[in-house]
mmCIF file with all atom_site columns, C-alpha atoms in Angstrom:
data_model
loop_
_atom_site.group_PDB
_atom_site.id
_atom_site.type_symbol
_atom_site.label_atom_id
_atom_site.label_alt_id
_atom_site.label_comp_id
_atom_site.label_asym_id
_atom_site.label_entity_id
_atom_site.label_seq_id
_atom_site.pdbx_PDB_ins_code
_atom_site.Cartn_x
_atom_site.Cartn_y
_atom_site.Cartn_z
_atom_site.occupancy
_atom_site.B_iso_or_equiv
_atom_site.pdbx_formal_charge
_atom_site.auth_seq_id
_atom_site.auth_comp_id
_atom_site.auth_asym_id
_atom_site.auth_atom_id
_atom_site.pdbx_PDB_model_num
ATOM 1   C CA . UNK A 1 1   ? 81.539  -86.131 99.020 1.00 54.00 ? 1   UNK A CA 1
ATOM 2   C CA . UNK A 1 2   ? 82.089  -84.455 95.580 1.00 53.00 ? 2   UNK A CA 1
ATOM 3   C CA . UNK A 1 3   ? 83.372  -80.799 97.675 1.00 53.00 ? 3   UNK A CA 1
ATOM 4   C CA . UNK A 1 4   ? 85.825  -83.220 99.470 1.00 46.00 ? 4   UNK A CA 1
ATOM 5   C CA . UNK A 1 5   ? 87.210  -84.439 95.883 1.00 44.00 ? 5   UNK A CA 1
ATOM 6   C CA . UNK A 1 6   ? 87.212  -81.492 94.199 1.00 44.00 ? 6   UNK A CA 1
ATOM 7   C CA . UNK A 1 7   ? 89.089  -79.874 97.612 1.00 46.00 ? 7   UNK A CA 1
ATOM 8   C CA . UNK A 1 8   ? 91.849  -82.787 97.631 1.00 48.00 ? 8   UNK A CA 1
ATOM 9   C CA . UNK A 1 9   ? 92.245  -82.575 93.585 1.00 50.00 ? 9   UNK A CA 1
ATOM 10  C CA . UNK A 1 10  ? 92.707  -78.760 94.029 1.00 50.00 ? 10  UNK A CA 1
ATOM 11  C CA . UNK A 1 11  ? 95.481  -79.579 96.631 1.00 45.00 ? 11  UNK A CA 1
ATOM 12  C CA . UNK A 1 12  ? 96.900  -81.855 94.271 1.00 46.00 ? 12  UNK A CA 1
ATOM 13  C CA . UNK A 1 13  ? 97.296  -79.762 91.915 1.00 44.00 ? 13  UNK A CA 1
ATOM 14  C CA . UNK A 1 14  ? 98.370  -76.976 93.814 1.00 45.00 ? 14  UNK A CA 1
ATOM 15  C CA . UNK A 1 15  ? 101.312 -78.927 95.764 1.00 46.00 ? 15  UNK A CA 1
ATOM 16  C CA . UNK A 1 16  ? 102.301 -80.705 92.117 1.00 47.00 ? 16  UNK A CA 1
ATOM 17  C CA . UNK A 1 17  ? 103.117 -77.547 90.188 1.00 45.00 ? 17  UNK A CA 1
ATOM 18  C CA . UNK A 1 18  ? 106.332 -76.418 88.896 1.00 46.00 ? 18  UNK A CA 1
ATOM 19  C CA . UNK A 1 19  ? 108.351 -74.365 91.956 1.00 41.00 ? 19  UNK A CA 1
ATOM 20  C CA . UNK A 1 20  ? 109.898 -71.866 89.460 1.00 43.00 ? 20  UNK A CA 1
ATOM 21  C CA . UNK A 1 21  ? 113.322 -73.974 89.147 1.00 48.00 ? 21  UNK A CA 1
ATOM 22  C CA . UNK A 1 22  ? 115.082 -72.390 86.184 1.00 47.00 ? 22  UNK A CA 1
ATOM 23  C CA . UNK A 1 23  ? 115.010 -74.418 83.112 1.00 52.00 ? 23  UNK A CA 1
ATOM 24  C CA . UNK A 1 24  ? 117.274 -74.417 80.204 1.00 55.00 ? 24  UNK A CA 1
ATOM 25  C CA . UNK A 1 25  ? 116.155 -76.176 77.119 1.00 57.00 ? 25  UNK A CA 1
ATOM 26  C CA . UNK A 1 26  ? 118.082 -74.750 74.699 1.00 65.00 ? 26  UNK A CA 1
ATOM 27  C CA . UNK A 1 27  ? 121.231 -72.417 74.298 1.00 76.00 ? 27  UNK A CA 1
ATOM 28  C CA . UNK A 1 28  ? 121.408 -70.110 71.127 1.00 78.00 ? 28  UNK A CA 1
ATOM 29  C CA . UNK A 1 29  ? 124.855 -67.413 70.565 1.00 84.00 ? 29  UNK A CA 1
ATOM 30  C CA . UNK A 1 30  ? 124.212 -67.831 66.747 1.00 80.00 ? 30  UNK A CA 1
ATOM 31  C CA . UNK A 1 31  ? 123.653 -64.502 66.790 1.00 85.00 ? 31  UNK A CA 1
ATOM 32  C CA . UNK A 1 32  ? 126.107 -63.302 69.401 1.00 90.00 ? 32  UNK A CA 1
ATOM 33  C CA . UNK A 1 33  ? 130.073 -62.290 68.468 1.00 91.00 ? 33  UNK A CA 1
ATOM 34  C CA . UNK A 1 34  ? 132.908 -64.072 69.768 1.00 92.00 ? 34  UNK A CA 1
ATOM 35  C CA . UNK A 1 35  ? 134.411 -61.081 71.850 1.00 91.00 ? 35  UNK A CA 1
ATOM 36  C CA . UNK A 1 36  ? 138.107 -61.038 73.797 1.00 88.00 ? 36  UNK A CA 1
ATOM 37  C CA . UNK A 1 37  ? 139.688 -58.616 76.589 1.00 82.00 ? 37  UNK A CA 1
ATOM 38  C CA . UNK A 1 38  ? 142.737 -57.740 74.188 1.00 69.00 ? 38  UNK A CA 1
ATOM 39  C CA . UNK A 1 39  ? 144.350 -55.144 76.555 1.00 59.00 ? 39  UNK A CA 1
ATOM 40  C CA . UNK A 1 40  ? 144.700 -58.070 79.421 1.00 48.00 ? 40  UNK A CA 1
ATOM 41  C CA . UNK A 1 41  ? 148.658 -58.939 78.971 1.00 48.00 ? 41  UNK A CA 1
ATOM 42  C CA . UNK A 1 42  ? 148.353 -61.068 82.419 1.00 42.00 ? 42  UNK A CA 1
ATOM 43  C CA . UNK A 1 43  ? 145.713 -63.041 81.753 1.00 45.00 ? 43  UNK A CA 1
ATOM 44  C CA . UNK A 1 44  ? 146.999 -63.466 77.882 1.00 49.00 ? 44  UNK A CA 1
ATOM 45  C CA . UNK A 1 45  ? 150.128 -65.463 79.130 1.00 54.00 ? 45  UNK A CA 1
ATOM 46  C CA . UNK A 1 46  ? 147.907 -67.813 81.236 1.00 56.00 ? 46  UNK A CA 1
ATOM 47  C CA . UNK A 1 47  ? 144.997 -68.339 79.173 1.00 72.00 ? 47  UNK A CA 1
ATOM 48  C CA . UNK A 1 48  ? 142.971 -67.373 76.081 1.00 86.00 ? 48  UNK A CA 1
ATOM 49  C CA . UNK A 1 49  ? 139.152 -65.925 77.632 1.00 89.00 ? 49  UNK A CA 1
ATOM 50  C CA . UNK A 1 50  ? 136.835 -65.957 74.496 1.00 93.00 ? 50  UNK A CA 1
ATOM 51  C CA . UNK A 1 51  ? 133.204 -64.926 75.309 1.00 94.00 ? 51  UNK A CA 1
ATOM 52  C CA . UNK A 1 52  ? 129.820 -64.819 73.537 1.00 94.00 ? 52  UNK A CA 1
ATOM 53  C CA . UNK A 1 53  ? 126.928 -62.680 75.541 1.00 95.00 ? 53  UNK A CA 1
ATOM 54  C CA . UNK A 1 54  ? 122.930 -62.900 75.013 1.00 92.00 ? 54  UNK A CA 1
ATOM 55  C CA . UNK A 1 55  ? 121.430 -60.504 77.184 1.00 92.00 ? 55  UNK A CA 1
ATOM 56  C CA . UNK A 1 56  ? 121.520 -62.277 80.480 1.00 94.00 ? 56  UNK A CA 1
ATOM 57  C CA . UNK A 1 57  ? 123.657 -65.307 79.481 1.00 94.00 ? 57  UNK A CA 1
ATOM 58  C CA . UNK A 1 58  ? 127.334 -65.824 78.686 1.00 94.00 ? 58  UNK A CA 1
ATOM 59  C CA . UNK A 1 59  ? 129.345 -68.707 76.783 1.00 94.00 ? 59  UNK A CA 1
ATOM 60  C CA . UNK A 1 60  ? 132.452 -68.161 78.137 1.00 93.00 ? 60  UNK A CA 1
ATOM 61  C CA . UNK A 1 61  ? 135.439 -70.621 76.127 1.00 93.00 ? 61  UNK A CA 1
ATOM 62  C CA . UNK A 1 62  ? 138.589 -71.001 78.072 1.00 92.00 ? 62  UNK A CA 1
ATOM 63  C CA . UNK A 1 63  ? 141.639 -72.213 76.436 1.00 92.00 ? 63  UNK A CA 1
ATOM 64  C CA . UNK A 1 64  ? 145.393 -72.321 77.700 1.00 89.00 ? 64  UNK A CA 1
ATOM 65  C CA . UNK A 1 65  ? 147.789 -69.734 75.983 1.00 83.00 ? 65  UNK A CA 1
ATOM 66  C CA . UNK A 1 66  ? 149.089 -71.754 74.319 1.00 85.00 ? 66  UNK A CA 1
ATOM 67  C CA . UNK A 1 67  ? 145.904 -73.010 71.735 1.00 88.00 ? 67  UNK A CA 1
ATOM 68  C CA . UNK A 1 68  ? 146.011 -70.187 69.330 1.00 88.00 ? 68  UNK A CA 1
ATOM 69  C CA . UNK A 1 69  ? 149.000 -70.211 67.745 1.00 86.00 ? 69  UNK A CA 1
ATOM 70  C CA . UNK A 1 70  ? 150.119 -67.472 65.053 1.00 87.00 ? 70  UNK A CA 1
ATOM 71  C CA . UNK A 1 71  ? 151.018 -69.774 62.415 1.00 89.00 ? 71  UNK A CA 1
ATOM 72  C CA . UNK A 1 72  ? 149.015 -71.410 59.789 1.00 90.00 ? 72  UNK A CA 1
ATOM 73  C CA . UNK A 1 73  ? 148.204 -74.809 60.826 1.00 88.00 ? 73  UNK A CA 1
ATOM 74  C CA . UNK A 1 74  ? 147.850 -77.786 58.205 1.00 86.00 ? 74  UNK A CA 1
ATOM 75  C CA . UNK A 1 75  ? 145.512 -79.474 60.436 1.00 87.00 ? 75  UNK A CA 1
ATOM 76  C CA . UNK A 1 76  ? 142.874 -78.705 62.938 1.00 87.00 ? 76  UNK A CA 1
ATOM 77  C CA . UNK A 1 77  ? 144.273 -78.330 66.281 1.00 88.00 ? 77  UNK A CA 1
ATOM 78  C CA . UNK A 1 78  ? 142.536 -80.344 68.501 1.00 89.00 ? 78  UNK A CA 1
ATOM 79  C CA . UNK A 1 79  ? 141.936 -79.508 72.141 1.00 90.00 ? 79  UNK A CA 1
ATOM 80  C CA . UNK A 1 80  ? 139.680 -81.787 75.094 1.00 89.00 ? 80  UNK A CA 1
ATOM 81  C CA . UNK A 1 81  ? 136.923 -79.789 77.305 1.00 88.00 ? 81  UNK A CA 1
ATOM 82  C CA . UNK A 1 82  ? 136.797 -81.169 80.434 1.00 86.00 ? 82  UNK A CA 1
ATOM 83  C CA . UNK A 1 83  ? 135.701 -79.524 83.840 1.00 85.00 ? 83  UNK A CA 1
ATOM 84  C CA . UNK A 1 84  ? 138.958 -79.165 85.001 1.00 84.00 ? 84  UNK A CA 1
ATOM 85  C CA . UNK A 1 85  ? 140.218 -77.701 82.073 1.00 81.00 ? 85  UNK A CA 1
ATOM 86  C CA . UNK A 1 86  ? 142.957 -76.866 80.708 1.00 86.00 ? 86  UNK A CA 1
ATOM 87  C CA . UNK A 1 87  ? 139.945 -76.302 78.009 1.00 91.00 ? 87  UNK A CA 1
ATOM 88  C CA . UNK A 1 88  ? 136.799 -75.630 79.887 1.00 93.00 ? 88  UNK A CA 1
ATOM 89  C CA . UNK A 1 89  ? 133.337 -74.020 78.376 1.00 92.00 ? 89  UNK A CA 1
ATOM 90  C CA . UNK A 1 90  ? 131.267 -72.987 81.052 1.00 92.00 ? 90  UNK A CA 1
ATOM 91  C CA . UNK A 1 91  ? 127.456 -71.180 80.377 1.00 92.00 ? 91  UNK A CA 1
ATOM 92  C CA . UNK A 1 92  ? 126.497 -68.477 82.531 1.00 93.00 ? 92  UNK A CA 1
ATOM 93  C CA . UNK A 1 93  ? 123.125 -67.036 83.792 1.00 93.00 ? 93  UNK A CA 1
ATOM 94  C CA . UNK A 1 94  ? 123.148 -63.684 85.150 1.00 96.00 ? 94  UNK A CA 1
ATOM 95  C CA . UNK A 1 95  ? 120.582 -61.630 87.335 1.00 96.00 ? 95  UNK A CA 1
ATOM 96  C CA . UNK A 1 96  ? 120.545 -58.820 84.084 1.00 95.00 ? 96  UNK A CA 1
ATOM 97  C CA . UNK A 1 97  ? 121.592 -57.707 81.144 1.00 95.00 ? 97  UNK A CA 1
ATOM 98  C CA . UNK A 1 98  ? 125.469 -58.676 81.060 1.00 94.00 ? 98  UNK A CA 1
ATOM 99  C CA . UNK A 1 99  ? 128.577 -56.583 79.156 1.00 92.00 ? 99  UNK A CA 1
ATOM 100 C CA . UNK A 1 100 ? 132.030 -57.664 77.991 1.00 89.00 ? 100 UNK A CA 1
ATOM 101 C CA . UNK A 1 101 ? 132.972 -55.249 81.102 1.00 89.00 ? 101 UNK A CA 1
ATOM 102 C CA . UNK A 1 102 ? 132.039 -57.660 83.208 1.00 90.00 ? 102 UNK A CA 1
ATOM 103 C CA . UNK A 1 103 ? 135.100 -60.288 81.838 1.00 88.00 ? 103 UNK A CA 1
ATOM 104 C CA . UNK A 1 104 ? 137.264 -57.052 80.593 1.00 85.00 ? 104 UNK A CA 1
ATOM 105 C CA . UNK A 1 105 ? 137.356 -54.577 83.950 1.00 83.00 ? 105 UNK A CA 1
ATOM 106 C CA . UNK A 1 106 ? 140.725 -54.463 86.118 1.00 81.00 ? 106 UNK A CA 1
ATOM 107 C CA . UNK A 1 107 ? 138.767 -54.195 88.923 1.00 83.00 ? 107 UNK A CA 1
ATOM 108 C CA . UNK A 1 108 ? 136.084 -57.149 88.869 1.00 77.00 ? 108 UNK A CA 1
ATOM 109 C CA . UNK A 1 109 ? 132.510 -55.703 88.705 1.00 84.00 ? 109 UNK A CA 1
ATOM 110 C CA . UNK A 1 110 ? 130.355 -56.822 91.332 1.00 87.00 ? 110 UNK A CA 1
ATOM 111 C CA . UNK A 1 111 ? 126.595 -56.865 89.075 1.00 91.00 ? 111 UNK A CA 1
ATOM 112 C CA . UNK A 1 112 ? 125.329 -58.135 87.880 1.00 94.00 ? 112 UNK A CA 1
ATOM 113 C CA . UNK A 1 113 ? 125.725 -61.274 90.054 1.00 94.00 ? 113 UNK A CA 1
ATOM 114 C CA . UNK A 1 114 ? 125.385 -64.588 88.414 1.00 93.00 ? 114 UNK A CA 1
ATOM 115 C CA . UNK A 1 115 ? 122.128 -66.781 88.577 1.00 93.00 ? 115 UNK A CA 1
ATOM 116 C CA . UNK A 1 116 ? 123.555 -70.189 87.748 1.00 92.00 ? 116 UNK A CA 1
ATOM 117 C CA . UNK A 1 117 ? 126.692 -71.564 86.363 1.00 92.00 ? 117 UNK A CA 1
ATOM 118 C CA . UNK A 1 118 ? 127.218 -74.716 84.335 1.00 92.00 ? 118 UNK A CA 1
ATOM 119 C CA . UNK A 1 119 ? 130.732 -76.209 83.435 1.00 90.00 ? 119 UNK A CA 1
ATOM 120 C CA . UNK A 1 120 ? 130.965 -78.312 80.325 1.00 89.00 ? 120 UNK A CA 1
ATOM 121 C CA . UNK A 1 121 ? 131.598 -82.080 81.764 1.00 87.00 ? 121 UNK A CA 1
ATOM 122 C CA . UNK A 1 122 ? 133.433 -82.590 78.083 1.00 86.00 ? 122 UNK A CA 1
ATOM 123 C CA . UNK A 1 123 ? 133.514 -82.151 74.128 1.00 87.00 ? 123 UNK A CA 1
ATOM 124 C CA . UNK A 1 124 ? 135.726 -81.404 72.120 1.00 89.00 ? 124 UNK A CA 1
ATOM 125 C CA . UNK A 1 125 ? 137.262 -77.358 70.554 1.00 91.00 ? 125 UNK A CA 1
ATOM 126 C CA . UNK A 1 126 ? 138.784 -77.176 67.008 1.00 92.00 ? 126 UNK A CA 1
ATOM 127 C CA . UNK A 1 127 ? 140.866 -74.648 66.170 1.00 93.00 ? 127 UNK A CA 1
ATOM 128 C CA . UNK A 1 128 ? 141.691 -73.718 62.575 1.00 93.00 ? 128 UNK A CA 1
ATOM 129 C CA . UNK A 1 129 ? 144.279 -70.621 61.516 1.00 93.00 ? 129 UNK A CA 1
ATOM 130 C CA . UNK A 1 130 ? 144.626 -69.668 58.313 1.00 93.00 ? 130 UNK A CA 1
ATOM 131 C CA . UNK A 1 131 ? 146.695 -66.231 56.589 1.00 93.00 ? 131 UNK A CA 1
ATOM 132 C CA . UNK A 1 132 ? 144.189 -63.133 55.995 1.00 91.00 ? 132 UNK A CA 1
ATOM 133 C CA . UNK A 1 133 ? 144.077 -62.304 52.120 1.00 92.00 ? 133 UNK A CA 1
ATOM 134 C CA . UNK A 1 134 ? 146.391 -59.511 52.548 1.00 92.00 ? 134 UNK A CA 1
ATOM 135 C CA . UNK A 1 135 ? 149.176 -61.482 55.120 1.00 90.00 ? 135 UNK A CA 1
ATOM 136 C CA . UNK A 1 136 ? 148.390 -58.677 58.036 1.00 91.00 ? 136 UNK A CA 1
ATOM 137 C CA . UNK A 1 137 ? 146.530 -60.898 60.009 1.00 91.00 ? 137 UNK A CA 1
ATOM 138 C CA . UNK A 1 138 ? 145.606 -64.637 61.806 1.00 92.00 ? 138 UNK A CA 1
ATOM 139 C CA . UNK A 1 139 ? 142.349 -65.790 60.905 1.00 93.00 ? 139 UNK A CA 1
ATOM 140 C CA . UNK A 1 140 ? 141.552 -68.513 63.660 1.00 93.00 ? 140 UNK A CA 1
ATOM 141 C CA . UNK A 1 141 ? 138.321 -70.385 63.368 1.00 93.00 ? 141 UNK A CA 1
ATOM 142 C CA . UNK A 1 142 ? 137.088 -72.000 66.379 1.00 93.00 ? 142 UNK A CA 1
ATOM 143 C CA . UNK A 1 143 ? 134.573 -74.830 66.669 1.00 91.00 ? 143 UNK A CA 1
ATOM 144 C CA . UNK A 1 144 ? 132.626 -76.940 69.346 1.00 89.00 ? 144 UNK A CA 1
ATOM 145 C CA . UNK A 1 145 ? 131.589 -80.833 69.254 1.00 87.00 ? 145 UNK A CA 1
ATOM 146 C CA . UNK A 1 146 ? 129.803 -83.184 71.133 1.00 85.00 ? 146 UNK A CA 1
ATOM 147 C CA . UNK A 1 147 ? 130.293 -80.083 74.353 1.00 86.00 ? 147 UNK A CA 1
ATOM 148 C CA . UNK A 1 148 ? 128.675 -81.645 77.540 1.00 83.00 ? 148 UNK A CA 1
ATOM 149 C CA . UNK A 1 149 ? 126.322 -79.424 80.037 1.00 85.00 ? 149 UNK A CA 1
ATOM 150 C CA . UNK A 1 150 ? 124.697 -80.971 82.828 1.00 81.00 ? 150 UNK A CA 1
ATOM 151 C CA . UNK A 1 151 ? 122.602 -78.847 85.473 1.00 81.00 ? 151 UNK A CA 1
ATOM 152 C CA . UNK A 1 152 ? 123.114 -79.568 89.324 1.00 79.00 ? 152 UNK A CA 1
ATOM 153 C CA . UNK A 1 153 ? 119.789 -81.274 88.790 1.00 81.00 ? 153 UNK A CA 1
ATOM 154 C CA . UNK A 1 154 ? 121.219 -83.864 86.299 1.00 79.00 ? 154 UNK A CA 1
ATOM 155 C CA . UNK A 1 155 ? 119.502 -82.074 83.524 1.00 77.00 ? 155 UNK A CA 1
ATOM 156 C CA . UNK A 1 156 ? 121.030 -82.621 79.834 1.00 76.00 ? 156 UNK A CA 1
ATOM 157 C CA . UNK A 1 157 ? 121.092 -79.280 78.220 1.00 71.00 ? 157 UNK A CA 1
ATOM 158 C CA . UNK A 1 158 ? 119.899 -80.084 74.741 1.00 54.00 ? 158 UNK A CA 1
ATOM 159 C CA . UNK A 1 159 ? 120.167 -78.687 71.674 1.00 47.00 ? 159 UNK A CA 1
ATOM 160 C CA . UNK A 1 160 ? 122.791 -76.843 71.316 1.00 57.00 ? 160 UNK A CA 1
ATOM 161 C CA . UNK A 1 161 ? 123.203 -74.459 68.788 1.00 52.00 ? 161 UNK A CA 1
ATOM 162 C CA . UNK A 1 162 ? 126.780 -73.629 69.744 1.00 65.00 ? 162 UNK A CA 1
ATOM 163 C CA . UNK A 1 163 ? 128.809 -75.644 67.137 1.00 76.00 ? 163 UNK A CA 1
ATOM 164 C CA . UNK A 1 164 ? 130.171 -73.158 65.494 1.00 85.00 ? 164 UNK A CA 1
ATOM 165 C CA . UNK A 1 165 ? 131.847 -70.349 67.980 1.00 90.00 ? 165 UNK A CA 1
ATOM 166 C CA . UNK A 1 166 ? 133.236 -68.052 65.987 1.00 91.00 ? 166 UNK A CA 1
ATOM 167 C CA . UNK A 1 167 ? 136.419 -66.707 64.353 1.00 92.00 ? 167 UNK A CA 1
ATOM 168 C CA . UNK A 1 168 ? 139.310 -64.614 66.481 1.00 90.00 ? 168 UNK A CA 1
ATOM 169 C CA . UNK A 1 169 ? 141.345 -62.078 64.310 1.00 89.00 ? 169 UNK A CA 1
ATOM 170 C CA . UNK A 1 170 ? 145.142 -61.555 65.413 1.00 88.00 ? 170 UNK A CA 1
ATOM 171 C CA . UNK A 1 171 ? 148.071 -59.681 64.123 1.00 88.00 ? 171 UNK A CA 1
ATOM 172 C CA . UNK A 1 172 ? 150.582 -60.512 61.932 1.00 87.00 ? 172 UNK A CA 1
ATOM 173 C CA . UNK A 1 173 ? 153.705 -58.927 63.908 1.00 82.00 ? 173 UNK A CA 1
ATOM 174 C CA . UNK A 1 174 ? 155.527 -57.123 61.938 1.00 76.00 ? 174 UNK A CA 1
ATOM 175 C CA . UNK A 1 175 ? 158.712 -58.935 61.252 1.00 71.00 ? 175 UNK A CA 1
ATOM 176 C CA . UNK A 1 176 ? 156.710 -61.410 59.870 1.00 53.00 ? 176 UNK A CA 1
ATOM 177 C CA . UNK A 1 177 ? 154.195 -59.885 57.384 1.00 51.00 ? 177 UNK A CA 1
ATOM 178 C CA . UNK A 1 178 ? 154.963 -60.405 53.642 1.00 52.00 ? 178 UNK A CA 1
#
């Protein structure tokens, strides 16, 4: 009688453990720079493709071209992240090590291929742009809040350490500097 226990708890327990579905408790790009594809002119008058990479994840902020403005702005702008965009944030896992080729090639790199991909369902990016110290640049600080990631399980992502994205540098053109 005790063999046939011990054989059905050892089943039990064999059938009730974890299948190896990925699990994401946390997301941290503290660490990681904001990086751009600046020599993409196309994809510049569509949309503004900000990236942060980890080693084998991405947080990839899309805004529309129109979101970062060259001008100072007296307020933050404000912009909604939704799945369907025109603002979307969308985390990546990738099968390795990942490179800001993979976002920046002409021709679109096939590897590595990408594990699972979760779309912010909403939150909110700031924007901030002030004048560089010496007028040759566009300092634009960018910000998350309350951003929204929900696995195809229904899993919250929590914590996440992504409030603060990062700042983007751009030029001054040259008519304008003072």
């Amino acid at each position: 009688m005790l063999k046939n226990l011990v054989l059905t708890f050892s089943l039990l327990v064999f059938f009730a453990c974890d299948d190896g579905d990925l699990q994401i408790e946390t997301l941290d790009f503290d660490s990681a720079n904001i990086e751009v594809c600046d020599d993409n002119p196309v994809m510049a008058e569509v949309a503004n493709v900000l990236f942060k990479l980890n080693d084998t994840e991405a947080l990839i902020l899309e805004l529309p071209a129109d979101a970062i403005l060259n001008e100072v702005s007296t307020t933050e702008i404000e912009r909604t992240v939704s799945a369907s965009g025109p603002a979307k944030v969308t985390y990546r896992i990738f099968s390795d090590q990942v490179s800001n080729d993979y976002f920046c090639s002409d021709i679109p790199l096939t590897t590595p291929t990408v594990v699972e991909e979760i779309i912010a369902e909403g939150g909110t990016v700031f924007i901030t742009t002030t004048l560089s110290s010496d007028a040759t640049n566009y300092e634009h600080s960018i910000t998350l809040s309350g951003i929204s990631l929900v696995t195809s399980e229904n899993d919250r992502i929590t914590d996440l350490s992504i409030n603060n994205f990062g700042t983007v540098t751009t030029a001054v053109p040259v008519e304008e500097e003072l």
